[in-house]
Coordinates of C-alpha atoms and ligand atoms in Angstrom, one line a residue:
X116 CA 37.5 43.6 27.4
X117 CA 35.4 41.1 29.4
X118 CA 32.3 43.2 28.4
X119 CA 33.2 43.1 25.1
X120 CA 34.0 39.4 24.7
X121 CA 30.7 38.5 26.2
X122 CA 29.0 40.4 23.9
X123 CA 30.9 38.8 20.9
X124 CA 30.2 35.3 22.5
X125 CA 26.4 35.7 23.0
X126 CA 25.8 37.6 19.6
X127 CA 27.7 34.7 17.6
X128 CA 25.8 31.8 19.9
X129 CA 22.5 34.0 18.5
X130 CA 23.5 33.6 15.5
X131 CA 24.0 29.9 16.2
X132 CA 21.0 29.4 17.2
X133 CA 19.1 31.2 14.4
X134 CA 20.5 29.0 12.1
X135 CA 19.8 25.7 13.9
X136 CA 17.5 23.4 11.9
X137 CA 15.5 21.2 13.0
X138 CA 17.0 18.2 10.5
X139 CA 14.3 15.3 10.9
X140 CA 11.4 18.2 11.3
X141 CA 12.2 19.2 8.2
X142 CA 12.2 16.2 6.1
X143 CA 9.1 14.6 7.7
X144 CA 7.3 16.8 5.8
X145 CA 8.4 14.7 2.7
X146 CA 6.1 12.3 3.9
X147 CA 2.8 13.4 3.1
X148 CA -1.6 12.6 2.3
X149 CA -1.4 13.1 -1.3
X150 CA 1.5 11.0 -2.3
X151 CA -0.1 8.3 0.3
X152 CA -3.0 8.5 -1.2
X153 CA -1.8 8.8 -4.9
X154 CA 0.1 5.5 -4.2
X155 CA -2.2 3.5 -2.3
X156 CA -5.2 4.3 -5.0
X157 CA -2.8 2.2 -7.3
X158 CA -1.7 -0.7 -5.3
X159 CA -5.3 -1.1 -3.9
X160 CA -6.7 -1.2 -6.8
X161 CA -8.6 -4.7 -8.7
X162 CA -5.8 -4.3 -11.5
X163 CA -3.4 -5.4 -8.3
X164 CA -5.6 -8.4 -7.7
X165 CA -4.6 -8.9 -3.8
X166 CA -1.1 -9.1 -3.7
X167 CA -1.4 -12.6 -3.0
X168 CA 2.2 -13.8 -2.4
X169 CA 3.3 -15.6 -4.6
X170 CA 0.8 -14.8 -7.5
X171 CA 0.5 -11.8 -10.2
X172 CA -0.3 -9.2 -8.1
X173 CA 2.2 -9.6 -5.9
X174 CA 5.0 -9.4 -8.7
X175 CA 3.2 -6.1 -10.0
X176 CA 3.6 -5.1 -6.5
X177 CA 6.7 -5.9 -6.3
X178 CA 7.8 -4.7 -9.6
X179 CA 5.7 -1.1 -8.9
X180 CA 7.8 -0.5 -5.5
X181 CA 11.3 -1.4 -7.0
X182 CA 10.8 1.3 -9.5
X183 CA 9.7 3.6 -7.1
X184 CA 13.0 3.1 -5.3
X185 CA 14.9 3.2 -8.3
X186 CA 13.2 6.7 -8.7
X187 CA 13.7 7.7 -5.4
X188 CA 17.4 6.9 -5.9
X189 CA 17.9 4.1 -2.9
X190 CA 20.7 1.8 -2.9
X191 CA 20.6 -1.9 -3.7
X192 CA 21.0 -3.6 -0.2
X193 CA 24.6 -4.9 0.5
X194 CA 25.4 -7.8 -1.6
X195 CA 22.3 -7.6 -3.8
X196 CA 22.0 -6.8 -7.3
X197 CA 18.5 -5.3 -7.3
X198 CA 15.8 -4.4 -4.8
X199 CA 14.3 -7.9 -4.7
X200 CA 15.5 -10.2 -2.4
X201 CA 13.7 -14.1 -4.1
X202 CA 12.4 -16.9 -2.0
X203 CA 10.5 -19.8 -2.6
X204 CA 7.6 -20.7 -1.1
X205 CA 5.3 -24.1 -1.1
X206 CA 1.6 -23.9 -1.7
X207 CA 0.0 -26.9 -0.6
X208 CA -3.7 -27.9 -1.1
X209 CA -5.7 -30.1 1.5
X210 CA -6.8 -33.3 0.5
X211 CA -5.4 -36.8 -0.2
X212 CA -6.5 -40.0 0.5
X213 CA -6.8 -42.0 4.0
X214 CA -7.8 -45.6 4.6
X215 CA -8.3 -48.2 7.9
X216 CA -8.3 -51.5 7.2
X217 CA -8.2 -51.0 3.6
X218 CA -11.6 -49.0 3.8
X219 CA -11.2 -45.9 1.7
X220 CA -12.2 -42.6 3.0
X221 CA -12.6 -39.7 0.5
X222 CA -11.5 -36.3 1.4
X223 CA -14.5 -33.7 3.0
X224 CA -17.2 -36.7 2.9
X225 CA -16.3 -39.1 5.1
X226 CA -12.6 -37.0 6.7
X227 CA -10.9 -33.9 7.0
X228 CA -7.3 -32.9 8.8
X229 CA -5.8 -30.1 10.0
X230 CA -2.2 -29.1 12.1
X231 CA -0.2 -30.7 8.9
X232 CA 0.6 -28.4 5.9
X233 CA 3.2 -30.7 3.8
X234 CA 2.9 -33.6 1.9
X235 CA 2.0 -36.7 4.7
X236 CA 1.9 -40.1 4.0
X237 CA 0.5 -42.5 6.3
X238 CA 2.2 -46.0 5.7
X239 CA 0.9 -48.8 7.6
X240 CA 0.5 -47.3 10.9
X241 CA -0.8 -49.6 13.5
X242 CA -4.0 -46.9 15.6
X243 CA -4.1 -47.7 19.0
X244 CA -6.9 -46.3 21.5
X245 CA -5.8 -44.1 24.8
X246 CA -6.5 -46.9 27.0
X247 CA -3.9 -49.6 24.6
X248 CA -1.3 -47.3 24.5
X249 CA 0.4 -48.3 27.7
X250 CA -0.1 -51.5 26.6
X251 CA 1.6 -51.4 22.8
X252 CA 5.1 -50.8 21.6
X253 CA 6.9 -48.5 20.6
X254 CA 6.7 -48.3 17.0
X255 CA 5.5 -45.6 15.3
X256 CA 1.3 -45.4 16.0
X257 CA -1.6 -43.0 15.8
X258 CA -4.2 -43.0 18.2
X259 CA -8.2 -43.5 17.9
X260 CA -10.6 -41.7 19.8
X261 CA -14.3 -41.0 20.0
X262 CA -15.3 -37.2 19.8
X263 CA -18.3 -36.8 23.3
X264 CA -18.8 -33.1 22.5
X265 CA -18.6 -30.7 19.7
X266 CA -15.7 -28.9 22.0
X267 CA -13.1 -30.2 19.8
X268 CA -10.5 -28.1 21.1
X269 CA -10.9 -28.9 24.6
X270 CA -10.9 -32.7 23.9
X271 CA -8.0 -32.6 21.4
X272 CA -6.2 -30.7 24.5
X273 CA -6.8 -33.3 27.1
X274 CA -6.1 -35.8 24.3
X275 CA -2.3 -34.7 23.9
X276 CA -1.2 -34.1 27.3
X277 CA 1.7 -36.5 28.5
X278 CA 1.1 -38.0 25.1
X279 CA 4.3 -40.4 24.0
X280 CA 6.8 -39.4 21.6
X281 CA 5.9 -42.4 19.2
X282 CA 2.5 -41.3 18.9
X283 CA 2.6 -40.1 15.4
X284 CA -1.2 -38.3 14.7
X285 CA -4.9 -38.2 16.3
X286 CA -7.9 -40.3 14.9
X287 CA -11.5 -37.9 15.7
X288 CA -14.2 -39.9 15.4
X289 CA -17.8 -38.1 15.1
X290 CA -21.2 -39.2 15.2
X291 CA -21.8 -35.3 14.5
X292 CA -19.0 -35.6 11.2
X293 CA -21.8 -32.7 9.4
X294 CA -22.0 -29.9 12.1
X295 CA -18.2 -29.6 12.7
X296 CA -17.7 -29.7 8.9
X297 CA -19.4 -27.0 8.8
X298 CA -17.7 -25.1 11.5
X299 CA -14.1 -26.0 9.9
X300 CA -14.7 -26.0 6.2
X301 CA -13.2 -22.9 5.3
X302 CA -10.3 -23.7 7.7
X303 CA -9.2 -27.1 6.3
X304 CA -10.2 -26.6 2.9
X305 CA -7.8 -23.5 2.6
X306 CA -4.7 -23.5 0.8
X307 CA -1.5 -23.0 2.8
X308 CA 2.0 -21.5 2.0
X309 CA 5.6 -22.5 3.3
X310 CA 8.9 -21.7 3.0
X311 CA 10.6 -24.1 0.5
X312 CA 13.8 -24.0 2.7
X313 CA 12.7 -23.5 6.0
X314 CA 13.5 -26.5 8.4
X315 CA 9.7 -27.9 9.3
X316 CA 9.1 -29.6 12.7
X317 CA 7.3 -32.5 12.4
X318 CA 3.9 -32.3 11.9
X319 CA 1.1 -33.9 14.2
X320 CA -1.5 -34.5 11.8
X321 CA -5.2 -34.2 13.8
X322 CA -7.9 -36.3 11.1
X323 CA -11.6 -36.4 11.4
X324 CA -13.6 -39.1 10.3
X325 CA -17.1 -39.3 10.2
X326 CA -18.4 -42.1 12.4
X327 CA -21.3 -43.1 9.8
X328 CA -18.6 -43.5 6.9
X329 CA -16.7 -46.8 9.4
X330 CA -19.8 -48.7 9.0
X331 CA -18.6 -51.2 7.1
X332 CA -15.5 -51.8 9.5
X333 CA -17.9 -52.2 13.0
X334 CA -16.6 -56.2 13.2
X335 CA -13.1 -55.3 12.4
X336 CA -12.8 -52.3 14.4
X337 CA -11.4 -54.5 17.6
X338 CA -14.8 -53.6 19.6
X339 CA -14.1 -49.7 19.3
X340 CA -16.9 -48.9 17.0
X341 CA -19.3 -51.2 18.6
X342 CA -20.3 -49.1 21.4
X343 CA -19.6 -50.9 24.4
X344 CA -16.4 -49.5 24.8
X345 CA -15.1 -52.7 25.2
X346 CA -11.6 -53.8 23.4
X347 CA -11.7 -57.0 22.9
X348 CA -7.8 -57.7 22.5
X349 CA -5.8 -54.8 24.1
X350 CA -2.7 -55.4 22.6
X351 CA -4.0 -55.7 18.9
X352 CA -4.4 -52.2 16.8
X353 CA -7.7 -51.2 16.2
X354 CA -7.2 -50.5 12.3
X355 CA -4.3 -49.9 10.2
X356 CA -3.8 -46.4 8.6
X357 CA -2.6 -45.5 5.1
X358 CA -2.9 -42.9 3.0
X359 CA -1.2 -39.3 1.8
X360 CA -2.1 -36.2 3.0
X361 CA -1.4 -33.0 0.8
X362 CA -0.8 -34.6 -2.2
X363 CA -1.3 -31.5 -4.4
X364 CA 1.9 -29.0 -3.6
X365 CA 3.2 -25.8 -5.7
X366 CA 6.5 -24.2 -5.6
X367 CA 6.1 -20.2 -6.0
X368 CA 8.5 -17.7 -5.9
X369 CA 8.0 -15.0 -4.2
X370 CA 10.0 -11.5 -2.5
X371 CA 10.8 -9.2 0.3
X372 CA 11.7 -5.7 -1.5
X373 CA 14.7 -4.1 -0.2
X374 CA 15.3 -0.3 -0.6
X375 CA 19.0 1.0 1.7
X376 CA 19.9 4.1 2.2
X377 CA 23.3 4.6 3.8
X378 CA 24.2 5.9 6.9
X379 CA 26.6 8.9 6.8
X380 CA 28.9 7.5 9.5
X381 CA 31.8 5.8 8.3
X382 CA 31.9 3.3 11.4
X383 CA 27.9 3.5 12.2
X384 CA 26.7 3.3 8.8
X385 CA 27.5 -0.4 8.9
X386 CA 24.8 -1.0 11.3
X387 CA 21.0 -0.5 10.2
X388 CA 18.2 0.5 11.6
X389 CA 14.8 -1.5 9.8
X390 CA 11.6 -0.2 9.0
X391 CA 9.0 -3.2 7.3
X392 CA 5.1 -3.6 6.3
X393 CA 3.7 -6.6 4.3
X394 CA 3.2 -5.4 0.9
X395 CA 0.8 -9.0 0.2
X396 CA -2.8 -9.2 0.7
X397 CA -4.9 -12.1 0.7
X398 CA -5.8 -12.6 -3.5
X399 CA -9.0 -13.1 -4.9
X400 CA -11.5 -15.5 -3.3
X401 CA -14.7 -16.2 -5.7
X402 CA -13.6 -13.3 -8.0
X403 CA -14.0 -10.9 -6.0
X404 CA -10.5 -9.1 -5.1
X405 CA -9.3 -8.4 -1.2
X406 CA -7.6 -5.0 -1.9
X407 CA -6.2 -5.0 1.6
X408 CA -5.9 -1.1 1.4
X409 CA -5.4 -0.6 5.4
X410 CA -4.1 -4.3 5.5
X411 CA -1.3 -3.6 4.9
X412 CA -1.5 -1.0 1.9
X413 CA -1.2 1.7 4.0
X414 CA 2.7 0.5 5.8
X415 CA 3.8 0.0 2.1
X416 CA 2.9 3.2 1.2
X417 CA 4.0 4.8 4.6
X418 CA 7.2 2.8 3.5
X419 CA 8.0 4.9 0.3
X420 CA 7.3 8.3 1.8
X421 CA 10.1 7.6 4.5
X422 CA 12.3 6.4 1.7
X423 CA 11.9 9.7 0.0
X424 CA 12.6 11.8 3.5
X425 CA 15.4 9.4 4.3
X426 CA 16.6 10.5 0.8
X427 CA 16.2 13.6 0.7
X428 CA 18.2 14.2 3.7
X429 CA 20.9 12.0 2.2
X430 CA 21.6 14.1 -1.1
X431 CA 21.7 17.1 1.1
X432 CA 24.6 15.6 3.3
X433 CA 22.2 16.1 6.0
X434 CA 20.9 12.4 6.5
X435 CA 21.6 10.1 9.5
X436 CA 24.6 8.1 10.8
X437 CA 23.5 4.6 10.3
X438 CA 21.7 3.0 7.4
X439 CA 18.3 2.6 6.7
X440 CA 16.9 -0.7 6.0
X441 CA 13.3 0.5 3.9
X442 CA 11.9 -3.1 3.4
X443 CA 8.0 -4.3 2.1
X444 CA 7.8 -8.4 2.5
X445 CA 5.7 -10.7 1.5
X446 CA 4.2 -13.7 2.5
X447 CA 2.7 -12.2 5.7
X448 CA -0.6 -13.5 5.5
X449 CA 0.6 -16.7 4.5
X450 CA 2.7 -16.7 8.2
X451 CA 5.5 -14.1 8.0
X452 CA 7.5 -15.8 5.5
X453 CA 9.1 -13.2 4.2
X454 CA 10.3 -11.7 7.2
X455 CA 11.3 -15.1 8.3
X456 CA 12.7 -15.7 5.4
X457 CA 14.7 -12.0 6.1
X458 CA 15.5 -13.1 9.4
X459 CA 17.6 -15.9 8.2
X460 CA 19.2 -14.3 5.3
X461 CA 19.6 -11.1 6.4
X462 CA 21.9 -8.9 4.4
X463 CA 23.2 -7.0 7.4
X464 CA 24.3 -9.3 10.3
X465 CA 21.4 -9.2 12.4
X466 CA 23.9 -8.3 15.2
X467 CA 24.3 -4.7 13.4
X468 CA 20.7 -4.8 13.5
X469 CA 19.6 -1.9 15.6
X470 CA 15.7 -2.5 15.4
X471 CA 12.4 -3.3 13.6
X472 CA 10.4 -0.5 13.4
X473 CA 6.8 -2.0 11.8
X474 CA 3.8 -0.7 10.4
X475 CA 0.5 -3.1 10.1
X476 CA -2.7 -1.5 9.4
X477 CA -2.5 2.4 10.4
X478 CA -5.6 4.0 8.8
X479 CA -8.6 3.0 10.0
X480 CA -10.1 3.5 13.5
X481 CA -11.2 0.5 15.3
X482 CA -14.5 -0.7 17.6
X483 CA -13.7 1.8 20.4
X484 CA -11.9 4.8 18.7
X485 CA -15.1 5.3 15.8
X486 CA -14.4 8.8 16.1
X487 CA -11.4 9.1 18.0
X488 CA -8.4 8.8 14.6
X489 CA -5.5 10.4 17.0
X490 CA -4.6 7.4 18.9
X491 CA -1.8 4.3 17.6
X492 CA -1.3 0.7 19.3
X493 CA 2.2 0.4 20.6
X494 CA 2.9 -3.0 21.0
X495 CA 6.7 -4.3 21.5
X496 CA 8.1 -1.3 22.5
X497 CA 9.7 -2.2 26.0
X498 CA 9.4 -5.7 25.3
X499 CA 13.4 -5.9 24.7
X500 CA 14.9 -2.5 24.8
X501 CA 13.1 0.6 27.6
X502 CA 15.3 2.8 25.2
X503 CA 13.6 1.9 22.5
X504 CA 10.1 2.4 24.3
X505 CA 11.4 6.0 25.5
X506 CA 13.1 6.9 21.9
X507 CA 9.6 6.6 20.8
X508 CA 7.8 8.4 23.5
X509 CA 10.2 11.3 23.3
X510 CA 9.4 11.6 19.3
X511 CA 5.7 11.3 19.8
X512 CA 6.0 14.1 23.0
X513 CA 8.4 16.3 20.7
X514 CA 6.6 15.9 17.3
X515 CA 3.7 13.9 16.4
X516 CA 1.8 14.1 19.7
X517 CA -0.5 10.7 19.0
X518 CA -2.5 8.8 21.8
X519 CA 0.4 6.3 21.9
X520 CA -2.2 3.1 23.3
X521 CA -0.2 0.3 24.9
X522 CA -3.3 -1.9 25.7
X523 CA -2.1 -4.9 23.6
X524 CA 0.9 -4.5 24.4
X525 CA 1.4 -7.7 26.4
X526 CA 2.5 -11.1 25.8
X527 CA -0.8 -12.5 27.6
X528 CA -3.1 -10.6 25.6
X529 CA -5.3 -13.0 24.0
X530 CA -5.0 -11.1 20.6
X531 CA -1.5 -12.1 20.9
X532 CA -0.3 -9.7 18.6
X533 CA 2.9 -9.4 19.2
X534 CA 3.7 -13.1 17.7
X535 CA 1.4 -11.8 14.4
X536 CA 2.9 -9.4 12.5
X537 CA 6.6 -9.1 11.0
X538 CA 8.2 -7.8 14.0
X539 CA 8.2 -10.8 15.6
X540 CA 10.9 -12.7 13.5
X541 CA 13.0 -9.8 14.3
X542 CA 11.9 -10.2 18.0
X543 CA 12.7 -13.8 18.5
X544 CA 16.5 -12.9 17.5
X545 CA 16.5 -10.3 20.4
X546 CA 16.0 -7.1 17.7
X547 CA 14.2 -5.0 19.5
X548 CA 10.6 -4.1 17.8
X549 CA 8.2 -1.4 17.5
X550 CA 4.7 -2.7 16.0
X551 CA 2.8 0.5 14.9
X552 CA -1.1 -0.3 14.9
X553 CA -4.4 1.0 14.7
X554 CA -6.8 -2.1 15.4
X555 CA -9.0 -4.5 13.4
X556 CA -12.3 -3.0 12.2
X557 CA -15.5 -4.7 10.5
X558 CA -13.3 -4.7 7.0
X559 CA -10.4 -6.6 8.1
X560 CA -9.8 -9.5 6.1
X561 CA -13.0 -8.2 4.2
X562 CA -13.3 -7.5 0.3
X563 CA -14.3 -3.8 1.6
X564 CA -11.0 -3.5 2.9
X565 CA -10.8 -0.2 0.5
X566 CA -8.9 3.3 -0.5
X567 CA -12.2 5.2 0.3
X568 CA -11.9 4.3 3.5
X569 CA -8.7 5.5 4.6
X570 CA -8.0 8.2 7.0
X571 CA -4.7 9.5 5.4
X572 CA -4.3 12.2 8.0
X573 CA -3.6 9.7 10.1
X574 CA -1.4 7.4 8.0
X575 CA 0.2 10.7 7.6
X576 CA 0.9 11.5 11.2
X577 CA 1.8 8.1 12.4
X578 CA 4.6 7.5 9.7
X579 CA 6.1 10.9 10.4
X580 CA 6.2 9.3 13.8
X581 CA 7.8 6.3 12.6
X582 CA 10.6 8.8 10.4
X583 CA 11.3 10.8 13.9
X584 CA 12.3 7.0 15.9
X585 CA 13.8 5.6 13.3
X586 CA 15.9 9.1 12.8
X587 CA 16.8 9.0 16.2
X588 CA 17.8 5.3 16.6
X589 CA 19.8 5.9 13.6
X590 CA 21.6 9.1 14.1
X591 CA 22.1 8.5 17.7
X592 CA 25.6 8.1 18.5
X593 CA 24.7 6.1 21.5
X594 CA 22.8 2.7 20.2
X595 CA 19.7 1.0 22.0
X596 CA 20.1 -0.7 24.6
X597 CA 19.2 -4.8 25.5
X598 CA 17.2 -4.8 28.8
Ligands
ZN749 ZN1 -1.4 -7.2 8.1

């Protein structure tokens, strides 16, 4: 008998294990080069003029991943009644108008500003200098100083340590106005985006007035234009400021694209696991169109291929316990907005939250790796969950086998990318993050930022490695752990 049962029991565990699948294995392959490429050559393309957030190629964006959801069959997030979730966002244009003493100042020839995005204005405010501000009241105030170097940043630094509360703004003023116009055009002269309802701190407005432009003020400047250095009444302001700043604003609309697939867990399916790219590029600058195919075309199109496995696997019955949060934003480049904007409407309690996996720029090979294309920056990882870190390193050792490179992955790395991509507004809610990354190269931010470039081999292997952690943190019974 005891031969016999023995024999039964190891011939039917054969059997057993003849028929054991490998479930995620087999639905990664789902996610494939041609349909990458097939999608990318369309969203990367001039007709999709940048995806600049808040513009027409971002609505065709938007618009072409919807009905590639709908296609793929994915739900509409909880409470939603399509796959785009709206928000509205401000596009503000520098310039306005400043004046001291009632001398006008015109915007780019005689001042500039920056560290102030919304609409400013500047109503009688008395400008003190450093030395008079021990001296003066209270009341709200700017202070005036005189620019010694062309190291800007270091003297703006020094200028705002143990700097009073009441002290509203900062008053450069430059003998060499021209050279560090020159330096900052691009940068003040930019348009900027916010979110309509976000909460704004207030901002400390830093101005930049050419010294040559204050001629006319010299004898009522209080001695500070003079030269001698001398104030000749230390209590009395040494101008009065008025003016607006940002006087030009927009409201846009703009949207994060939500595609869920359900978890097949009646109790686990009602927490998600979320996997994000920016689907927004930078526009059209001079008519010539950013196509932002690595940045971030490739996560948005890595994005639909793990839809599709994700849904395959759920109309066999075979797909994962919790949900699956498949989500492009926008407004990225314009300072995570959408993800922000996400992060404080989310549609699943960011407490059911399990993670944020997300994919930033995946198919190119940066300065170091030219020829090395099997190697991904892991930044995040262990920042807030070691189970995280090791769900993906056991993934990468069982399946994908990738250089997993954790050089930025550090909170002091000057890069500081773990604050720059959309992770990070799932981060600073204590969501643990994966940022999946392959580097910045000579095209980044470039218009040659281009499909022809691509390595989809690699965009390839590194989403299948995103598909293999998210299916684990998903169809784990056991959920992540905090550190
Ligand atoms: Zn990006």
């Amino acid at each position: 008998m005891k031969g016999i049962t023995s024999l039964l029991f190891s011939s039917a565990l054969c059997v057993c294990f003849s028929q054991q699948v490998d479930v995620p294995k087999k639905y990664s392959s789902y996610i494939d080069e041609a349909d990458l490429k097939k999608n990318l050559t369309v969203i990367a393309s001039d007709e999709y003029l940048g995806r600049e957030t808040g513009k027409q190629g971002q609505k065709m964006t938007a618009e072409f991943l919807s009905a590639y959801f709908k296609k793929l069959g994915c739900s509409f997030a909880p409470g939603m009644s399509g796959y785009e979730q709206y928000f509205d966002v401000i596009e503000s244009t520098p310039g306005g108008t400043m004046s001291l003493n009632g001398l006008n100042l015109n915007f780019k020839t005689d001042f500039i500003y920056y560290s102030c995005k919304s609409k400013t204005s500047l109503e009688n405010l008395p400008v003190y200098t450093n030395e008079q501000l021990t001296k003066a009241g209270k009341e709200p105030c700017y202070l005036i100083y005189m620019l010694k170097s062309l190291e800007v940043r270091k003297e703006v630094a020094a200028l705002k340590k143990d700097l009073p509360k009441h002290v509203k703004g900062i008053i450069l003023v430059s003998d060499q106005y021209t050279t560090l116009y020159e330096y900052m055009e691009h940068y003040v002269t930019t348009k900027s985006m916010y979110l309509a309802d976000e909460k704004r701190k207030e901002e400390f407005p830093i101005l930049f007035v050419n010294k040559s432009s204050l001629q006319g003020l010299n004898k009522k400047s209080n001695g500070f234009l003079s030269g001698t250095g001398k104030i000749s009444k230390p209590t009395k302001p040494v101008f009065t400021l008025n003016g607006q700043l940002n006087t030009q604003e927009e409201r846009l609309k703009s949207s994060n694209v939500l595609a869920y697939i359900e978890g097949s867990d009646p109790v686990l399916s009602k927490e998600v696991v979320v996997i994000t790219a920016h689907y927004d590029h930078i526009g059209v600058d001079h008519g010539v169109v950013y196509n932002g195919a690595d940045d971030d075309g490739t996560g948005t199109v890595a994005l639909l291929e793990l839809a599709e496995a994700f849904m395959e696997a759920k109309k066999n019955g075979e797909g994962p316990k919790r949900s699956i949060l498949i989500m492009p934003v926008s407004g990225e480049e314009k300072g995570l907005l959408g993800s922000n904007y996400y992060s404080s409407h989310p549609v699943i309690p960011l407490a059911n939250t399990v993670a944020d996996l997300n994919i930033d720029m995946i198919g190119r090979n940066d300065i170091g790796h030219e020829k090395d294309t099997n190697y991904i920056y892991i930044i995040g990882s262990n920042m807030l969950s070691n189970d995280l870190h090791d769900v993906n390193e056991k993934a990468n050792e069982k399946y994908t086998r990738v250089k997993l490179d954790y050089k930025f992955n550090s909170l002091s790395d000057p890069n500081q990318f773990y604050y720059r991509s959309d992770h990070y507004n799932f981060a600073k809610h204590s969501i643990p993050v994966i940022f999946y990354f392959s580097g910045v190269h000579e095209d980044y931010h470039q218009p040659t930022d281009d499909v022809e470039k691509i390595i989809f081999s690699k965009v390839e292997k590194i989403a299948r490695l995103v598909f293999y952690t998210a299916w684990e943190l998903s169809d784990n019974p056991k959920r992540i752990r905090l550190n």
